[in-house]
Short mmCIF file of C-alpha atoms and ligand atoms in Angstrom, two decimals:
data_model
loop_
_atom_site.label_atom_id
_atom_site.label_comp_id
_atom_site.label_asym_id
_atom_site.label_seq_id
_atom_site.Cartn_x
_atom_site.Cartn_y
_atom_site.Cartn_z
CA MET S 1 -53.49 27.97 69.96
CA TRP S 2 -55.32 24.72 70.52
CA ARG S 3 -55.54 22.55 73.53
CA MET S 4 -55.11 18.94 72.67
CA PRO S 5 -58.41 17.11 72.77
CA VAL S 6 -58.59 15.14 75.99
CA ALA S 7 -56.20 12.26 75.55
CA ALA S 8 -58.91 9.66 75.78
CA LYS S 9 -60.74 11.31 72.90
CA LEU S 10 -57.56 11.61 70.94
CA ALA S 11 -57.10 7.92 71.46
CA ALA S 12 -60.57 7.15 70.22
CA GLY S 13 -59.98 9.31 67.17
CA LEU S 14 -63.60 10.29 67.12
CA ALA S 15 -65.71 12.60 69.19
CA THR S 16 -68.64 10.85 70.82
CA ASP S 17 -71.33 12.37 68.61
CA ARG S 18 -69.33 11.01 65.65
CA GLY S 19 -68.28 14.50 64.63
CA LEU S 20 -64.70 15.21 63.69
CA TYR S 21 -62.35 17.29 65.72
CA VAL S 22 -61.92 20.77 64.43
CA PRO S 23 -59.60 23.13 66.30
CA LYS S 24 -61.85 25.32 68.35
CA ASN S 25 -60.35 28.70 67.65
CA GLY S 26 -59.18 27.82 64.17
CA PHE S 27 -55.52 27.99 63.26
CA PRO S 28 -53.45 30.88 64.59
CA GLU S 29 -52.69 33.55 62.04
CA ILE S 30 -49.01 34.21 61.68
CA ASN S 31 -47.69 37.61 60.69
CA VAL S 32 -45.51 38.40 57.70
CA ARG S 33 -42.37 39.04 59.71
CA GLU S 34 -42.56 35.61 61.25
CA TRP S 35 -43.20 33.91 57.94
CA LEU S 36 -40.16 35.69 56.50
CA ARG S 37 -38.07 34.41 59.38
CA LEU S 38 -39.20 30.87 58.53
CA THR S 39 -38.10 31.26 54.92
CA ARG S 40 -34.49 30.81 55.90
CA MET S 41 -35.09 27.69 57.95
CA SER S 42 -34.87 23.99 57.21
CA TYR S 43 -38.01 21.86 57.06
CA PRO S 44 -37.78 20.42 60.60
CA GLU S 45 -37.06 23.91 61.96
CA ARG S 46 -40.10 25.35 60.19
CA ALA S 47 -42.12 22.42 61.48
CA SER S 48 -40.99 23.01 65.09
CA VAL S 49 -41.95 26.69 65.02
CA LEU S 50 -45.36 26.09 63.47
CA LEU S 51 -46.18 23.17 65.76
CA GLU S 52 -45.33 25.35 68.74
CA LYS S 53 -47.84 27.90 67.56
CA CYS S 54 -50.59 25.32 67.25
CA ILE S 55 -50.10 23.05 70.23
CA HIS S 56 -50.41 24.27 73.79
CA PRO S 57 -47.18 23.86 75.83
CA LEU S 58 -49.13 22.16 78.61
CA ASP S 59 -49.95 19.38 76.15
CA VAL S 60 -46.53 19.11 74.55
CA SER S 61 -43.67 21.41 75.52
CA ALA S 62 -41.77 23.39 72.89
CA LEU S 63 -38.70 21.32 73.58
CA ASP S 64 -40.57 18.06 73.06
CA LEU S 65 -42.18 19.35 69.86
CA ARG S 66 -38.79 20.26 68.51
CA ARG S 67 -37.39 16.85 69.35
CA MET S 68 -40.39 15.19 67.68
CA ALA S 69 -40.15 17.33 64.53
CA PHE S 70 -36.46 16.56 64.14
CA GLU S 71 -37.14 12.88 64.74
CA ALA S 72 -39.99 12.84 62.20
CA TYR S 73 -38.29 14.77 59.41
CA SER S 74 -34.69 13.65 59.31
CA SER S 75 -32.72 10.85 57.71
CA ASN S 76 -35.88 8.76 57.33
CA PHE S 77 -36.63 11.11 54.42
CA ALA S 78 -34.48 10.46 51.40
CA SER S 79 -34.39 14.14 50.43
CA GLU S 80 -32.57 16.54 52.71
CA ALA S 81 -35.16 19.17 51.83
CA VAL S 82 -37.85 16.70 53.05
CA ALA S 83 -40.57 18.20 50.82
CA PRO S 84 -38.66 19.76 47.92
CA VAL S 85 -40.43 21.98 45.39
CA LYS S 86 -39.22 21.53 41.82
CA HIS S 87 -39.97 23.43 38.67
CA LEU S 88 -41.91 21.31 36.19
CA ILE S 89 -43.12 23.31 33.18
CA HIS S 90 -44.04 27.01 32.66
CA ASN S 91 -45.64 28.26 35.87
CA GLN S 92 -46.10 24.74 37.27
CA TYR S 93 -44.11 23.36 40.18
CA VAL S 94 -44.28 19.96 41.88
CA GLN S 95 -43.91 19.52 45.59
CA GLU S 96 -42.43 16.06 46.04
CA LEU S 97 -44.17 14.55 49.04
CA PHE S 98 -42.93 11.01 48.51
CA HIS S 99 -39.43 10.97 49.98
CA GLY S 100 -40.60 9.42 53.25
CA PRO S 101 -40.10 5.75 54.15
CA THR S 102 -43.30 4.48 52.46
CA ALA S 103 -43.24 6.75 49.39
CA SER S 104 -46.52 8.62 49.82
CA PHE S 105 -47.42 11.95 51.44
CA LYS S 106 -49.05 10.06 54.29
CA ASP S 107 -45.59 9.72 55.83
CA PHE S 108 -45.66 13.45 56.68
CA ALA S 109 -48.47 12.91 59.15
CA LEU S 110 -47.53 9.44 60.24
CA GLN S 111 -43.87 9.94 61.03
CA LEU S 112 -44.93 12.67 63.47
CA MET S 113 -48.37 11.75 64.77
CA PRO S 114 -47.40 8.56 66.64
CA GLN S 115 -44.94 10.55 68.73
CA ILE S 116 -47.55 13.14 69.72
CA PHE S 117 -50.05 10.37 70.28
CA ALA S 118 -47.77 8.37 72.58
CA HIS S 119 -46.82 11.53 74.46
CA CYS S 120 -50.44 12.43 75.20
CA LEU S 121 -51.72 9.03 76.26
CA PRO S 122 -52.64 8.66 79.87
CA PRO S 123 -50.17 6.42 81.70
CA MET S 124 -50.99 2.90 82.90
CA CYS S 125 -52.64 1.67 79.71
CA ASN S 126 -51.54 -0.01 76.53
CA TYR S 127 -52.95 1.20 73.25
CA LEU S 128 -53.59 -0.95 70.23
CA ILE S 129 -54.40 1.01 67.10
CA LEU S 130 -56.55 -0.85 64.61
CA VAL S 131 -56.46 0.19 60.97
CA ALA S 132 -58.35 -1.03 57.93
CA THR S 133 -56.67 -0.02 54.70
CA SER S 134 -56.84 -0.62 51.01
CA GLY S 135 -53.97 1.66 50.15
CA ASP S 136 -51.10 3.78 51.36
CA THR S 137 -52.30 4.38 54.90
CA GLY S 138 -51.38 0.90 56.14
CA SER S 139 -47.68 1.03 55.38
CA ALA S 140 -47.39 4.64 56.60
CA VAL S 141 -49.05 3.78 59.93
CA LEU S 142 -46.86 0.71 60.36
CA SER S 143 -43.73 2.67 59.63
CA GLY S 144 -44.67 5.56 61.94
CA PHE S 145 -45.66 3.48 64.95
CA GLY S 146 -42.89 0.98 64.28
CA ARG S 147 -40.37 3.75 64.90
CA LEU S 148 -41.48 4.42 68.46
CA ARG S 149 -38.86 3.48 71.01
CA GLY S 150 -38.62 2.68 74.68
CA ALA S 151 -41.71 2.87 76.88
CA ASP S 152 -43.80 4.36 74.03
CA ARG S 153 -43.08 1.30 71.96
CA ARG S 154 -43.88 -1.10 74.76
CA ARG S 155 -47.36 0.30 75.21
CA THR S 156 -48.40 1.43 71.74
CA GLY S 157 -49.01 -1.15 69.06
CA VAL S 158 -50.66 -1.19 65.65
CA LEU S 159 -52.51 -3.90 63.76
CA VAL S 160 -53.46 -3.34 60.13
CA PHE S 161 -56.12 -5.40 58.35
CA PHE S 162 -56.01 -5.26 54.56
CA PRO S 163 -58.06 -7.09 51.94
CA GLU S 164 -55.71 -9.85 50.75
CA GLY S 165 -56.81 -9.46 47.14
CA GLY S 166 -57.58 -5.74 47.26
CA VAL S 167 -54.20 -4.05 47.45
CA SER S 168 -51.43 -3.91 44.86
CA GLU S 169 -48.47 -6.27 45.07
CA ILE S 170 -46.15 -3.44 46.02
CA GLN S 171 -48.48 -2.14 48.72
CA LYS S 172 -48.76 -5.64 50.16
CA LEU S 173 -45.00 -6.05 50.27
CA GLN S 174 -44.63 -2.67 51.93
CA MET S 175 -47.03 -3.64 54.67
CA THR S 176 -45.83 -7.16 55.25
CA SER S 177 -42.13 -6.28 55.30
CA HIS S 178 -42.89 -4.80 58.73
CA ARG S 179 -42.11 -7.35 61.36
CA GLU S 180 -41.16 -5.12 64.20
CA GLY S 181 -42.72 -6.23 67.46
CA ASN S 182 -45.34 -3.54 67.91
CA ALA S 183 -46.56 -3.18 64.33
CA ARG S 184 -47.96 -5.83 62.03
CA ALA S 185 -50.28 -6.32 59.06
CA VAL S 186 -52.66 -9.19 58.42
CA GLY S 187 -54.38 -10.03 55.15
CA VAL S 188 -58.10 -10.79 55.26
CA GLN S 189 -59.86 -12.92 52.67
CA SER S 190 -62.48 -10.31 52.00
CA ASP S 191 -62.81 -6.69 50.93
CA PHE S 192 -61.97 -3.35 52.55
CA ASP S 193 -65.53 -2.86 53.76
CA PHE S 194 -65.42 -6.09 55.73
CA CYS S 195 -62.18 -5.04 57.43
CA GLN S 196 -63.61 -1.62 58.25
CA ARG S 197 -66.92 -3.03 59.50
CA THR S 198 -65.23 -5.61 61.68
CA ILE S 199 -63.06 -3.00 63.36
CA LYS S 200 -66.10 -0.83 64.04
CA ARG S 201 -67.86 -3.86 65.51
CA MET S 202 -64.96 -4.52 67.86
CA PHE S 203 -65.11 -0.96 69.16
CA GLY S 204 -68.80 -1.37 69.77
CA GLU S 205 -68.66 -4.61 71.72
CA SER S 206 -68.25 -3.78 75.36
CA GLY S 207 -67.71 -7.45 76.15
CA LEU S 208 -64.56 -7.42 74.04
CA THR S 209 -63.24 -3.98 75.02
CA GLY S 210 -63.90 -4.79 78.69
CA HIS S 211 -62.07 -8.09 78.40
CA LEU S 212 -59.04 -6.42 76.76
CA ALA S 213 -59.00 -3.69 79.42
CA VAL S 214 -59.16 -6.14 82.32
CA GLU S 215 -56.88 -8.87 80.96
CA TYR S 216 -54.26 -6.77 79.22
CA SER S 217 -54.83 -3.15 80.33
CA THR S 218 -55.30 -2.46 76.65
CA VAL S 219 -57.49 0.13 74.97
CA LEU S 220 -58.37 -0.11 71.28
CA SER S 221 -57.90 2.99 69.16
CA THR S 222 -58.00 4.20 65.54
CA ALA S 223 -55.60 6.20 63.40
CA ASN S 224 -57.62 6.90 60.30
CA SER S 225 -57.70 10.01 58.21
CA ILE S 226 -60.33 11.64 60.38
CA ASN S 227 -57.96 12.04 63.30
CA TRP S 228 -57.09 15.74 63.41
CA ALA S 229 -53.51 14.99 64.45
CA ARG S 230 -53.01 13.88 60.87
CA LEU S 231 -54.01 17.24 59.42
CA LEU S 232 -51.67 19.52 61.31
CA PRO S 233 -48.47 17.97 59.90
CA GLN S 234 -49.94 18.46 56.43
CA VAL S 235 -50.43 22.17 57.01
CA LEU S 236 -46.66 22.32 57.48
CA TYR S 237 -45.72 21.16 53.99
CA HIS S 238 -48.22 23.43 52.26
CA SER S 239 -46.67 26.34 54.14
CA SER S 240 -43.20 25.08 53.35
CA ALA S 241 -43.92 24.98 49.60
CA TYR S 242 -44.83 28.66 49.66
CA LEU S 243 -41.75 29.55 51.73
CA ASP S 244 -39.51 27.66 49.31
CA LEU S 245 -40.89 29.63 46.36
CA CYS S 246 -40.18 32.86 48.28
CA ARG S 247 -36.70 31.73 49.24
CA ASP S 248 -35.91 30.85 45.63
CA GLY S 249 -37.14 34.21 44.36
CA VAL S 250 -40.02 32.80 42.30
CA ILE S 251 -42.44 35.02 44.24
CA GLY S 252 -42.23 37.67 46.91
CA PHE S 253 -44.03 37.13 50.20
CA GLY S 254 -47.65 38.13 49.71
CA ASP S 255 -47.83 37.11 46.05
CA PRO S 256 -50.54 34.51 45.41
CA ILE S 257 -50.04 30.89 44.42
CA ASP S 258 -52.50 28.14 43.57
CA VAL S 259 -52.15 24.56 44.76
CA CYS S 260 -53.60 21.59 42.93
CA ILE S 261 -54.23 18.44 44.95
CA PRO S 262 -55.27 14.92 43.94
CA THR S 263 -58.17 14.56 46.35
CA GLY S 264 -59.71 11.51 48.00
CA ASN S 265 -60.70 11.84 51.63
CA PHE S 266 -60.06 15.56 51.42
CA GLY S 267 -57.46 15.63 54.20
CA ASN S 268 -54.73 17.10 52.05
CA ALA S 269 -57.00 19.77 50.55
CA MET S 270 -58.39 20.64 53.98
CA SER S 271 -54.84 21.15 55.23
CA ALA S 272 -54.20 23.61 52.40
CA VAL S 273 -57.31 25.54 53.48
CA TYR S 274 -55.88 25.64 57.02
CA ALA S 275 -52.50 26.86 55.73
CA LYS S 276 -54.37 29.68 54.05
CA GLN S 277 -56.08 30.47 57.35
CA MET S 278 -52.67 30.76 58.98
CA GLY S 279 -51.71 33.44 56.49
CA ILE S 280 -50.14 31.63 53.55
CA PRO S 281 -51.38 33.53 50.47
CA ILE S 282 -52.89 30.60 48.64
CA ARG S 283 -55.37 31.92 46.07
CA ASN S 284 -57.08 28.76 44.84
CA VAL S 285 -57.04 25.31 46.32
CA ILE S 286 -57.79 23.16 43.30
CA CYS S 287 -59.17 19.69 44.01
CA ALA S 288 -58.47 17.07 41.36
CA SER S 289 -60.49 13.87 41.04
CA ASN S 290 -60.26 10.94 38.68
CA HIS S 291 -63.42 9.47 37.10
CA ASN S 292 -64.73 8.73 40.60
CA ARG S 293 -65.52 12.42 40.74
CA ILE S 294 -68.00 12.82 43.56
CA ILE S 295 -65.89 15.53 45.23
CA ALA S 296 -65.40 17.51 42.05
CA ASP S 297 -69.13 17.34 41.35
CA PHE S 298 -69.92 18.39 44.91
CA ILE S 299 -67.71 21.45 44.72
CA ARG S 300 -69.17 22.46 41.38
CA THR S 301 -72.84 21.89 42.26
CA GLY S 302 -73.20 21.79 46.05
CA GLU S 303 -74.82 18.38 45.78
CA TYR S 304 -73.22 15.28 47.24
CA ASP S 305 -74.92 12.37 45.58
CA LEU S 306 -74.02 8.72 46.13
CA ARG S 307 -77.01 7.37 44.22
CA GLY S 308 -76.21 5.35 41.14
CA ARG S 309 -72.50 5.91 41.55
CA PRO S 310 -70.57 2.67 41.71
CA LEU S 311 -66.87 2.97 42.46
CA THR S 312 -64.92 2.32 39.28
CA PRO S 313 -61.31 1.23 39.79
CA SER S 314 -58.72 3.58 38.30
CA CYS S 315 -54.97 3.88 37.88
CA SER S 316 -54.96 6.47 40.70
CA PRO S 317 -56.51 4.20 43.34
CA ALA S 318 -55.73 6.39 46.37
CA ILE S 319 -58.39 8.84 45.21
CA ASP S 320 -61.00 6.23 44.31
CA ILE S 321 -63.48 7.37 46.86
CA LEU S 322 -67.20 7.76 47.43
CA LYS S 323 -67.59 8.88 51.03
CA SER S 324 -65.03 11.49 51.84
CA SER S 325 -64.43 11.55 55.56
CA ASN S 326 -62.95 15.02 55.94
CA LEU S 327 -65.65 16.71 53.93
CA GLU S 328 -67.66 17.46 57.05
CA ARG S 329 -64.70 19.34 58.41
CA PHE S 330 -64.80 21.53 55.36
CA ILE S 331 -68.56 22.11 55.56
CA TYR S 332 -68.06 23.04 59.20
CA HIS S 333 -65.40 25.50 58.06
CA VAL S 334 -67.44 27.20 55.30
CA SER S 335 -70.56 27.36 57.46
CA ALA S 336 -68.55 29.19 60.15
CA GLY S 337 -68.92 26.33 62.58
CA ASP S 338 -72.57 25.37 62.14
CA SER S 339 -72.35 21.91 63.68
CA ARG S 340 -76.11 21.45 63.50
CA LEU S 341 -76.09 21.89 59.76
CA VAL S 342 -73.17 19.48 59.41
CA LYS S 343 -75.04 16.90 61.44
CA ASP S 344 -78.25 17.29 59.43
CA LEU S 345 -76.45 16.98 56.11
CA LEU S 346 -74.61 13.85 57.19
CA MET S 347 -77.80 12.34 58.49
CA CYS S 348 -79.37 13.02 55.13
CA LEU S 349 -76.41 11.33 53.41
CA ASP S 350 -76.79 8.28 55.65
CA THR S 351 -80.51 7.85 55.12
CA GLN S 352 -81.06 9.18 51.60
CA GLN S 353 -77.64 8.77 50.01
CA HIS S 354 -77.40 12.43 49.09
CA PHE S 355 -77.54 15.99 50.38
CA ARG S 356 -77.59 19.46 48.95
CA LEU S 357 -75.75 22.37 50.52
CA PRO S 358 -77.88 25.48 51.17
CA GLU S 359 -77.42 27.93 48.28
CA PRO S 360 -75.35 30.68 49.98
CA LEU S 361 -72.85 28.07 51.14
CA VAL S 362 -72.31 26.77 47.62
CA GLY S 363 -70.89 30.19 46.83
CA GLU S 364 -68.70 30.02 49.93
CA VAL S 365 -67.36 26.64 48.86
CA GLN S 366 -66.53 27.97 45.43
CA GLN S 367 -64.75 30.94 46.99
CA GLU S 368 -62.38 28.49 48.65
CA LEU S 369 -62.08 25.71 46.11
CA LEU S 370 -61.94 24.95 42.43
CA ALA S 371 -62.43 21.42 41.25
CA GLY S 372 -62.08 19.29 38.16
CA TRP S 373 -61.65 15.70 37.16
CA CYS S 374 -59.52 13.72 34.78
CA SER S 375 -60.18 10.62 32.68
CA GLU S 376 -57.90 7.58 32.68
CA ASP S 377 -56.70 8.34 29.17
CA ASN S 378 -55.85 11.93 30.02
CA CYS S 379 -54.00 10.84 33.13
CA LEU S 380 -51.74 8.40 31.30
CA ALA S 381 -51.27 10.86 28.42
CA ALA S 382 -50.06 13.48 30.92
CA VAL S 383 -47.48 11.09 32.38
CA ARG S 384 -46.29 10.38 28.85
CA SER S 385 -46.12 13.95 27.63
CA VAL S 386 -44.39 15.36 30.72
CA HIS S 387 -41.85 12.56 30.44
CA ALA S 388 -41.34 13.30 26.76
CA GLN S 389 -40.88 17.02 27.41
CA THR S 390 -38.78 16.91 30.56
CA GLY S 391 -37.68 13.35 31.36
CA TYR S 392 -39.51 13.64 34.69
CA VAL S 393 -41.90 10.84 35.67
CA MET S 394 -45.01 11.79 37.61
CA ASP S 395 -47.01 9.21 39.49
CA THR S 396 -50.62 8.75 38.38
CA HIS S 397 -52.07 10.90 41.20
CA THR S 398 -49.73 13.76 40.41
CA ALA S 399 -50.75 13.39 36.77
CA VAL S 400 -54.42 13.81 37.69
CA ALA S 401 -53.47 17.10 39.39
CA LYS S 402 -51.46 18.16 36.35
CA VAL S 403 -54.37 17.58 33.94
CA VAL S 404 -56.80 19.49 36.15
CA ALA S 405 -54.32 22.36 36.68
CA ASP S 406 -53.78 22.60 32.90
CA ARG S 407 -57.52 23.00 32.51
CA LEU S 408 -58.45 25.26 35.43
CA GLN S 409 -55.44 27.35 36.28
CA ASP S 410 -55.15 30.63 34.42
CA GLY S 411 -51.37 30.95 34.40
CA SER S 412 -51.40 34.28 36.22
CA CYS S 413 -49.51 32.91 39.24
CA PRO S 414 -47.43 29.82 40.04
CA VAL S 415 -49.29 26.60 40.76
CA VAL S 416 -47.89 23.88 43.01
CA LEU S 417 -48.94 20.34 42.10
CA CYS S 418 -49.00 18.10 45.14
CA SER S 419 -47.04 15.03 44.16
CA THR S 420 -48.53 12.60 46.63
CA ALA S 421 -46.70 9.39 45.69
CA HIS S 422 -43.55 8.11 44.05
CA TYR S 423 -44.16 6.69 40.59
CA GLY S 424 -42.56 3.40 41.66
CA LYS S 425 -45.64 2.64 43.74
CA PHE S 426 -47.78 2.48 40.63
CA ALA S 427 -45.33 0.86 38.24
CA PRO S 428 -47.78 -1.08 36.02
CA ALA S 429 -49.74 2.08 35.15
CA ILE S 430 -46.53 4.00 34.47
CA PHE S 431 -45.35 1.28 32.08
CA GLU S 432 -48.66 1.58 30.27
CA ALA S 433 -48.39 5.37 30.15
CA LEU S 434 -44.83 5.34 28.83
CA GLN S 435 -45.67 2.50 26.43
CA VAL S 436 -42.66 0.52 27.57
CA GLN S 437 -42.13 -2.84 25.88
CA ASN S 438 -40.56 -5.95 27.48
CA ILE S 439 -41.59 -5.25 31.04
CA PRO S 440 -39.58 -7.35 33.52
CA GLU S 441 -41.57 -9.91 35.54
CA ASP S 442 -40.17 -9.20 38.99
CA PRO S 443 -41.07 -5.98 40.81
CA VAL S 444 -37.46 -5.08 41.53
CA GLY S 445 -36.56 -5.39 37.86
CA GLN S 446 -39.57 -3.23 37.06
CA LEU S 447 -38.44 -0.42 39.33
CA LYS S 448 -34.95 -0.55 37.90
CA LYS S 449 -36.28 -0.37 34.38
CA LEU S 450 -38.46 2.63 35.24
CA ALA S 451 -35.56 4.36 36.97
CA SER S 452 -33.45 3.95 33.85
CA THR S 453 -36.04 5.74 31.68
CA ALA S 454 -36.57 8.64 34.09
CA SER S 455 -34.29 11.63 34.51
CA GLY S 456 -36.16 12.32 37.77
CA PRO S 457 -37.20 11.87 40.45
CA GLU S 458 -34.61 9.57 41.98
CA PRO S 459 -35.61 5.92 42.45
CA HIS S 460 -37.07 5.35 45.91
CA GLY S 461 -34.54 3.51 48.08
CA ASP S 462 -36.88 2.22 50.79
CA LEU S 463 -39.38 1.01 48.22
CA MET S 464 -36.67 -0.90 46.39
CA LYS S 465 -35.41 -2.31 49.67
CA CYS S 466 -38.75 -3.62 50.84
CA LEU S 467 -39.33 -5.27 47.46
CA THR S 468 -35.95 -6.92 47.61
CA GLU S 469 -36.38 -8.15 51.16
CA GLY S 470 -40.11 -8.50 51.46
CA VAL S 471 -40.73 -11.10 48.78
CA ARG S 472 -39.33 -13.96 50.77
CA ARG S 473 -41.30 -13.29 53.92
CA GLY S 474 -44.75 -14.69 54.42
CA HIS S 475 -47.57 -13.00 56.26
CA THR S 476 -50.72 -14.07 58.07
CA VAL S 477 -53.84 -14.35 55.96
CA CYS S 478 -57.06 -14.93 57.86
CA GLN S 479 -60.61 -15.90 57.04
CA ALA S 480 -63.30 -13.27 56.92
CA GLU S 481 -64.76 -14.11 60.31
CA TYR S 482 -65.23 -11.80 63.24
CA GLY S 483 -63.85 -14.30 65.74
CA VAL S 484 -60.72 -14.89 63.68
CA LEU S 485 -59.94 -11.18 63.52
CA VAL S 486 -60.52 -10.85 67.26
CA GLY S 487 -58.02 -13.67 67.69
CA GLU S 488 -55.48 -11.64 65.71
CA VAL S 489 -56.10 -8.68 68.00
CA GLU S 490 -55.40 -10.81 71.07
CA SER S 491 -52.27 -12.37 69.69
CA THR S 492 -50.94 -8.95 68.66
CA ILE S 493 -51.55 -7.69 72.19
CA LEU S 494 -49.70 -10.67 73.62
CA ASP S 495 -46.81 -10.10 71.23
CA SER S 496 -46.70 -6.32 71.51
CA PHE S 497 -47.23 -5.47 75.10
CA LEU S 498 -46.11 -8.50 76.95
CA LYS S 499 -42.97 -9.25 74.97
CA VAL S 500 -41.66 -6.27 73.03
CA MET S 501 -38.38 -4.89 74.28
C1 LIG G 1 -54.19 9.12 50.41
C2 LIG G 1 -53.73 9.59 49.08
C3 LIG G 1 -54.39 10.62 48.37
C4 LIG G 1 -55.65 11.27 48.86
O1 LIG G 1 -55.43 12.16 49.92
P1 LIG G 1 -56.65 12.74 50.77
O2 LIG G 1 -56.03 13.48 51.88
O3 LIG G 1 -57.41 11.52 51.24
O4 LIG G 1 -57.46 13.59 49.86
C5 LIG G 1 -53.84 11.03 47.17
N1 LIG G 1 -52.74 10.45 46.66
C6 LIG G 1 -52.09 9.45 47.29
C7 LIG G 1 -50.91 8.83 46.65
C8 LIG G 1 -52.56 8.98 48.53
O5 LIG G 1 -51.91 7.96 49.14
#
């Protein structure tokens, strides 16, 4: 069982030596009898039991964890099963992780994490979480923190900066439809890097942080993918997928399965490795990349090489990645906790743009992970052919996983494809894949048209709703200047902590 990192550290999201939190004693292993007991439970019940095993009762009591799990995974998910596993083709299953309020798997972490976060904060301070995003994280963070109530809500706020021209129309509408007191998003006339850099600069300026502490009793914080509290909730759905397959008689407990995961920052894949550590018989964790395949290359060669590798936009943008922030967690894991090695390798990456894993560890990595990548053409062709065969529409990230699973999985056991987003989020690419003619102009019309060609999954209600309502609302767009962004921080603090009811 872990102790929660000291709340102040949790709030900062980062350990001081820039390392990532890794649970000290690993994840608790759970015995077969207990897993079997979980098979008969609902998702929030499974979540409560597993959270209790991982979080020390002095940090969050069992009763509180249960309340939080039921709050996180209830009617805000459009599927009663929360993370349903559906048969796709042959031995392939999809776990639908997009039924949450913002239609990506990030909701699993972010509907729960804000509650744990608020619970563990020391009293007497306000917390403003700053997020830079170019994708699905922004809307998930806004939704999760926006759902806090009462005192938690009055002292925990979130401000998201996104590149005004660097997110899709749908993503922008999802973020800007949030107008609830303690959570807001601001467009910046620059790129993601500028947003990220500016936030880092704010954390580093003691003049600013001191001023916010004295004037408003407010501490700045982060909620990015490197915060460990985001990984634990993801371990739950990987476990749940296995339990569902047992419950439905596809496998018996103890039989192996493979999981195939569209991989960007490696958080989802890392969580599958942790589920395995807890005793879920996952045989292979298969990491799937698109043509930005630095992770796939790393797993296959042991070399992480940023040199001469520009980021090329793709139709699966959530896995367009060069520096994968959870990778160091994984290296820590395969090196049995060699934090010195992890530090050296990262230093090497910083200064020389590449590193090579020592030879014996490359073997260790390949024991844990398989990896492959998928071209744009193959991705769209997979969406098309699965639709033609089954009527089911996969999103482009799920399709990347499908292509890689087709190539690398040997068919000797079931494979669960992690379906990380609803297809509606990536409508233009899906139209291209399905070769649909006469595409409607307005986004709502587009979603309706897609829904009418798909036999599944269901259209996403919240997505449709935010498109319908969001279009008419404006949002703040600010210049790419440090002082202007600081101004937004101050006005959010004034709005959030001094006014919110
Ligand atoms: C964030 C995201 C990913 C990548 O997940 P990681 O945990 O960063 O590997 C994949 N698909 C979708 C739709 C996402 O939003």
